[in-house]
PDB file of C-alpha atoms in Angstrom:
ATOM      1  CA  UNK C   4      90.509  91.776  77.418  1.00  0.00           C
ATOM      2  CA  UNK C   5      93.555  93.542  78.746  1.00  0.00           C
ATOM      3  CA  UNK C   6      93.393  97.227  79.539  1.00  0.00           C
ATOM      4  CA  UNK C   7      96.270  99.421  78.403  1.00  0.00           C
ATOM      5  CA  UNK C   8      98.107 101.116  81.245  1.00  0.00           C
ATOM      6  CA  UNK C   9      98.106 104.812  81.946  1.00  0.00           C
ATOM      7  CA  UNK C  10     100.055 107.372  83.904  1.00  0.00           C
ATOM      8  CA  UNK C  11      98.796 110.316  85.927  1.00  0.00           C
ATOM      9  CA  UNK C  12     100.971 113.400  86.084  1.00  0.00           C
ATOM     10  CA  UNK C  13     100.887 117.113  86.668  1.00  0.00           C
ATOM     11  CA  UNK C  14     100.516 118.843  83.305  1.00  0.00           C
ATOM     12  CA  UNK C  15     104.062 119.653  82.214  1.00  0.00           C
ATOM     13  CA  UNK C  16     103.702 121.874  79.181  1.00  0.00           C
ATOM     14  CA  UNK C  17     101.185 123.613  76.899  1.00  0.00           C
ATOM     15  CA  UNK C  18     100.433 120.350  75.073  1.00  0.00           C
ATOM     16  CA  UNK C  19      99.471 118.669  78.383  1.00  0.00           C
ATOM     17  CA  UNK C  20      97.248 121.622  79.303  1.00  0.00           C
ATOM     18  CA  UNK C  21      95.555 121.452  75.916  1.00  0.00           C
ATOM     19  CA  UNK C  22      94.944 117.728  76.480  1.00  0.00           C
ATOM     20  CA  UNK C  23      93.333 118.585  79.836  1.00  0.00           C
ATOM     21  CA  UNK C  24      91.090 121.166  78.182  1.00  0.00           C
ATOM     22  CA  UNK C  25      90.158 118.725  75.390  1.00  0.00           C
ATOM     23  CA  UNK C  26      88.995 116.145  77.963  1.00  0.00           C
ATOM     24  CA  UNK C  27      86.976 118.794  79.791  1.00  0.00           C
ATOM     25  CA  UNK C  28      85.381 119.921  76.538  1.00  0.00           C
ATOM     26  CA  UNK C  29      84.468 116.335  75.613  1.00  0.00           C
ATOM     27  CA  UNK C  30      82.944 115.538  79.010  1.00  0.00           C
ATOM     28  CA  UNK C  31      81.477 118.789  80.311  1.00  0.00           C
ATOM     29  CA  UNK C  32      80.593 120.646  77.116  1.00  0.00           C
ATOM     30  CA  UNK C  33      79.916 117.688  74.808  1.00  0.00           C
ATOM     31  CA  UNK C  34      78.315 115.136  77.149  1.00  0.00           C
ATOM     32  CA  UNK C  35      76.812 117.312  79.874  1.00  0.00           C
ATOM     33  CA  UNK C  36      75.899 120.420  77.890  1.00  0.00           C
ATOM     34  CA  UNK C  37      77.827 122.898  80.051  1.00  0.00           C
ATOM     35  CA  UNK C  38      78.227 126.141  78.074  1.00  0.00           C
ATOM     36  CA  UNK C  39      81.839 126.486  76.935  1.00  0.00           C
ATOM     37  CA  UNK C  40      82.095 129.998  78.385  1.00  0.00           C
ATOM     38  CA  UNK C  41      81.340 128.548  81.841  1.00  0.00           C
ATOM     39  CA  UNK C  42      83.710 125.604  81.537  1.00  0.00           C
ATOM     40  CA  UNK C  43      86.892 127.642  81.199  1.00  0.00           C
ATOM     41  CA  UNK C  44      87.581 130.416  83.693  1.00  0.00           C
ATOM     42  CA  UNK C  45      90.242 132.785  84.964  1.00  0.00           C
ATOM     43  CA  UNK C  46      91.325 130.194  87.554  1.00  0.00           C
ATOM     44  CA  UNK C  47      92.719 127.879  84.860  1.00  0.00           C
ATOM     45  CA  UNK C  48      95.824 130.039  84.406  1.00  0.00           C
ATOM     46  CA  UNK C  49      97.086 129.574  87.992  1.00  0.00           C
ATOM     47  CA  UNK C  50      95.709 126.084  88.656  1.00  0.00           C
ATOM     48  CA  UNK C  51      97.661 122.863  88.929  1.00  0.00           C
ATOM     49  CA  UNK C  52      96.254 120.647  86.176  1.00  0.00           C
ATOM     50  CA  UNK C  53      96.589 116.878  86.459  1.00  0.00           C
ATOM     51  CA  UNK C  54      96.350 114.615  83.419  1.00  0.00           C
ATOM     52  CA  UNK C  55      95.825 110.873  82.985  1.00  0.00           C
ATOM     53  CA  UNK C  56      97.336 109.608  79.733  1.00  0.00           C
ATOM     54  CA  UNK C  57      97.221 106.153  78.215  1.00  0.00           C
ATOM     55  CA  UNK C  58     100.580 104.575  77.276  1.00  0.00           C
ATOM     56  CA  UNK C  59      99.964 105.487  73.614  1.00  0.00           C
ATOM     57  CA  UNK C  60      99.445 109.156  74.512  1.00  0.00           C
ATOM     58  CA  UNK C  61      95.633 109.275  74.448  1.00  0.00           C
ATOM     59  CA  UNK C  62      94.321 111.526  77.248  1.00  0.00           C
ATOM     60  CA  UNK C  63      91.897 109.734  79.573  1.00  0.00           C
ATOM     61  CA  UNK C  64      91.079 112.246  82.287  1.00  0.00           C
ATOM     62  CA  UNK C  65      91.932 115.455  84.045  1.00  0.00           C
ATOM     63  CA  UNK C  66      91.310 117.517  87.155  1.00  0.00           C
ATOM     64  CA  UNK C  67      92.642 120.684  88.697  1.00  0.00           C
ATOM     65  CA  UNK C  68      93.776 122.026  92.030  1.00  0.00           C
ATOM     66  CA  UNK C  69      93.162 125.600  93.087  1.00  0.00           C
ATOM     67  CA  UNK C  70      95.126 126.885  96.062  1.00  0.00           C
ATOM     68  CA  UNK C  71      95.721 130.179  97.823  1.00  0.00           C
ATOM     69  CA  UNK C  72      93.381 133.050  96.972  1.00  0.00           C
ATOM     70  CA  UNK C  73      91.839 131.145  94.044  1.00  0.00           C
ATOM     71  CA  UNK C  74      90.771 128.339  96.384  1.00  0.00           C
ATOM     72  CA  UNK C  75      89.444 130.789  98.974  1.00  0.00           C
ATOM     73  CA  UNK C  76      87.279 132.348  96.267  1.00  0.00           C
ATOM     74  CA  UNK C  77      85.853 128.893  95.455  1.00  0.00           C
ATOM     75  CA  UNK C  78      85.529 127.404  98.931  1.00  0.00           C
ATOM     76  CA  UNK C  79      85.015 130.368 101.229  1.00  0.00           C
ATOM     77  CA  UNK C  80      87.437 128.597 103.567  1.00  0.00           C
ATOM     78  CA  UNK C  81      90.872 129.606 104.761  1.00  0.00           C
ATOM     79  CA  UNK C  82      93.972 129.362 102.540  1.00  0.00           C
ATOM     80  CA  UNK C  83      94.925 125.967 103.986  1.00  0.00           C
ATOM     81  CA  UNK C  84      92.003 124.392 102.085  1.00  0.00           C
ATOM     82  CA  UNK C  85      92.475 123.547  98.421  1.00  0.00           C
ATOM     83  CA  UNK C  86      89.751 123.260  95.819  1.00  0.00           C
ATOM     84  CA  UNK C  87      89.561 120.122  93.682  1.00  0.00           C
ATOM     85  CA  UNK C  88      87.617 120.704  90.506  1.00  0.00           C
ATOM     86  CA  UNK C  89      87.000 120.032  86.843  1.00  0.00           C
ATOM     87  CA  UNK C  90      87.475 116.281  87.378  1.00  0.00           C
ATOM     88  CA  UNK C  91      86.587 114.578  84.105  1.00  0.00           C
ATOM     89  CA  UNK C  92      87.189 111.100  82.699  1.00  0.00           C
ATOM     90  CA  UNK C  93      86.456 110.242  79.074  1.00  0.00           C
ATOM     91  CA  UNK C  94      83.661 107.767  78.427  1.00  0.00           C
ATOM     92  CA  UNK C  95      85.951 104.996  77.191  1.00  0.00           C
ATOM     93  CA  UNK C  96      88.144 105.269  80.319  1.00  0.00           C
ATOM     94  CA  UNK C  97      85.427 105.105  82.960  1.00  0.00           C
ATOM     95  CA  UNK C  98      85.668 102.109  85.272  1.00  0.00           C
ATOM     96  CA  UNK C  99      89.462 101.836  84.930  1.00  0.00           C
ATOM     97  CA  UNK C 100      90.298 103.657  88.170  1.00  0.00           C
ATOM     98  CA  UNK C 101      91.312 106.859  86.372  1.00  0.00           C
ATOM     99  CA  UNK C 102      89.067 109.083  88.519  1.00  0.00           C
ATOM    100  CA  UNK C 103      90.484 107.706  91.767  1.00  0.00           C
ATOM    101  CA  UNK C 104      94.053 108.111  90.490  1.00  0.00           C
ATOM    102  CA  UNK C 105      93.352 111.724  89.481  1.00  0.00           C
ATOM    103  CA  UNK C 106      91.840 112.603  92.868  1.00  0.00           C
ATOM    104  CA  UNK C 107      94.793 111.079  94.719  1.00  0.00           C
ATOM    105  CA  UNK C 108      97.288 112.929  92.482  1.00  0.00           C
ATOM    106  CA  UNK C 109      95.487 116.222  93.138  1.00  0.00           C
ATOM    107  CA  UNK C 110      95.545 115.511  96.877  1.00  0.00           C
ATOM    108  CA  UNK C 111      99.292 114.801  96.658  1.00  0.00           C
ATOM    109  CA  UNK C 112      99.815 118.137  94.888  1.00  0.00           C
ATOM    110  CA  UNK C 113      97.780 119.816  97.645  1.00  0.00           C
ATOM    111  CA  UNK C 114      99.864 118.212 100.402  1.00  0.00           C
ATOM    112  CA  UNK C 115     103.041 119.314  98.614  1.00  0.00           C
ATOM    113  CA  UNK C 116     101.747 122.887  98.894  1.00  0.00           C
ATOM    114  CA  UNK C 117     101.060 122.509 102.624  1.00  0.00           C
ATOM    115  CA  UNK C 118      97.268 122.307 102.333  1.00  0.00           C
ATOM    116  CA  UNK C 119      95.414 120.507 105.132  1.00  0.00           C
ATOM    117  CA  UNK C 120      92.050 119.819 103.491  1.00  0.00           C
ATOM    118  CA  UNK C 121      90.349 119.604 100.104  1.00  0.00           C
ATOM    119  CA  UNK C 122      86.989 121.041  99.180  1.00  0.00           C
ATOM    120  CA  UNK C 123      85.017 120.273  96.029  1.00  0.00           C
ATOM    121  CA  UNK C 124      81.692 120.884  94.326  1.00  0.00           C
ATOM    122  CA  UNK C 125      80.465 117.391  93.434  1.00  0.00           C
ATOM    123  CA  UNK C 126      77.791 116.695  90.883  1.00  0.00           C
ATOM    124  CA  UNK C 127      75.094 115.059  92.990  1.00  0.00           C
ATOM    125  CA  UNK C 128      75.182 111.810  91.002  1.00  0.00           C
ATOM    126  CA  UNK C 129      78.903 111.486  91.928  1.00  0.00           C
ATOM    127  CA  UNK C 130      78.513 111.835  95.713  1.00  0.00           C
ATOM    128  CA  UNK C 131      79.081 108.111  96.283  1.00  0.00           C
ATOM    129  CA  UNK C 132      82.338 108.183  94.309  1.00  0.00           C
ATOM    130  CA  UNK C 133      83.750 110.977  96.463  1.00  0.00           C
ATOM    131  CA  UNK C 134      82.392 109.486  99.706  1.00  0.00           C
ATOM    132  CA  UNK C 135      84.330 106.275  98.954  1.00  0.00           C
ATOM    133  CA  UNK C 136      87.450 108.461  98.785  1.00  0.00           C
ATOM    134  CA  UNK C 137      86.807 109.983 102.206  1.00  0.00           C
ATOM    135  CA  UNK C 138      84.917 113.171 101.271  1.00  0.00           C
ATOM    136  CA  UNK C 139      81.931 114.229 103.344  1.00  0.00           C
ATOM    137  CA  UNK C 140      79.025 116.237 101.941  1.00  0.00           C
ATOM    138  CA  UNK C 141      77.954 119.483 103.569  1.00  0.00           C
ATOM    139  CA  UNK C 142      75.301 122.076 102.911  1.00  0.00           C
ATOM    140  CA  UNK C 143      72.259 121.868 100.671  1.00  0.00           C
ATOM    141  CA  UNK C 144      72.146 120.807  97.055  1.00  0.00           C
ATOM    142  CA  UNK C 145      72.478 123.687  94.563  1.00  0.00           C
ATOM    143  CA  UNK C 146      72.689 124.193  90.813  1.00  0.00           C
ATOM    144  CA  UNK C 147      75.990 124.934  89.116  1.00  0.00           C
ATOM    145  CA  UNK C 148      75.944 125.222  85.307  1.00  0.00           C
ATOM    146  CA  UNK C 149      72.402 123.837  85.510  1.00  0.00           C
ATOM    147  CA  UNK C 150      73.587 120.601  87.199  1.00  0.00           C
ATOM    148  CA  UNK C 151      72.753 119.644  90.839  1.00  0.00           C
ATOM    149  CA  UNK C 152      75.833 119.773  93.102  1.00  0.00           C
ATOM    150  CA  UNK C 153      76.792 119.450  96.773  1.00  0.00           C
ATOM    151  CA  UNK C 154      79.804 120.750  98.613  1.00  0.00           C
ATOM    152  CA  UNK C 155      82.193 118.106  99.974  1.00  0.00           C
ATOM    153  CA  UNK C 156      85.354 118.222 102.066  1.00  0.00           C
ATOM    154  CA  UNK C 157      88.138 115.879 103.195  1.00  0.00           C
ATOM    155  CA  UNK C 158      90.975 116.461 105.615  1.00  0.00           C
ATOM    156  CA  UNK C 159      94.386 115.616 104.282  1.00  0.00           C
TER     157      UNK C 159
END
């Protein structure tokens, strides 16, 4: 069975941003039970949103980059550290490399803004995924939106 191709790009317009939010709603709110009022926050307005889209226009995944003061508020680090977050891949697109492509695109956007490291809050079940991409866990496990997480960081 052949897999249709996809592209990963920075969200270009309101329609792309809505596609990002639809993926997040499907994965975080629908599948994982995260309350909708926790899923969307004030950081969305200034974030760089990245979108994976199948050739026929179907959204497959998304993630966001926070930088500057927004990232400092999330990471507690200095402004040279970005915050990768809200990484979500739809159920039918898992296993196609979409998550890896999204992470790398977010890292590229971070480098373009002069950031030297990326920080993220990984759901504990996803630690291995991020470790394979060069992220290292730090600190104890904690609950975020009722889901176990660990902090992780990678130098760029």
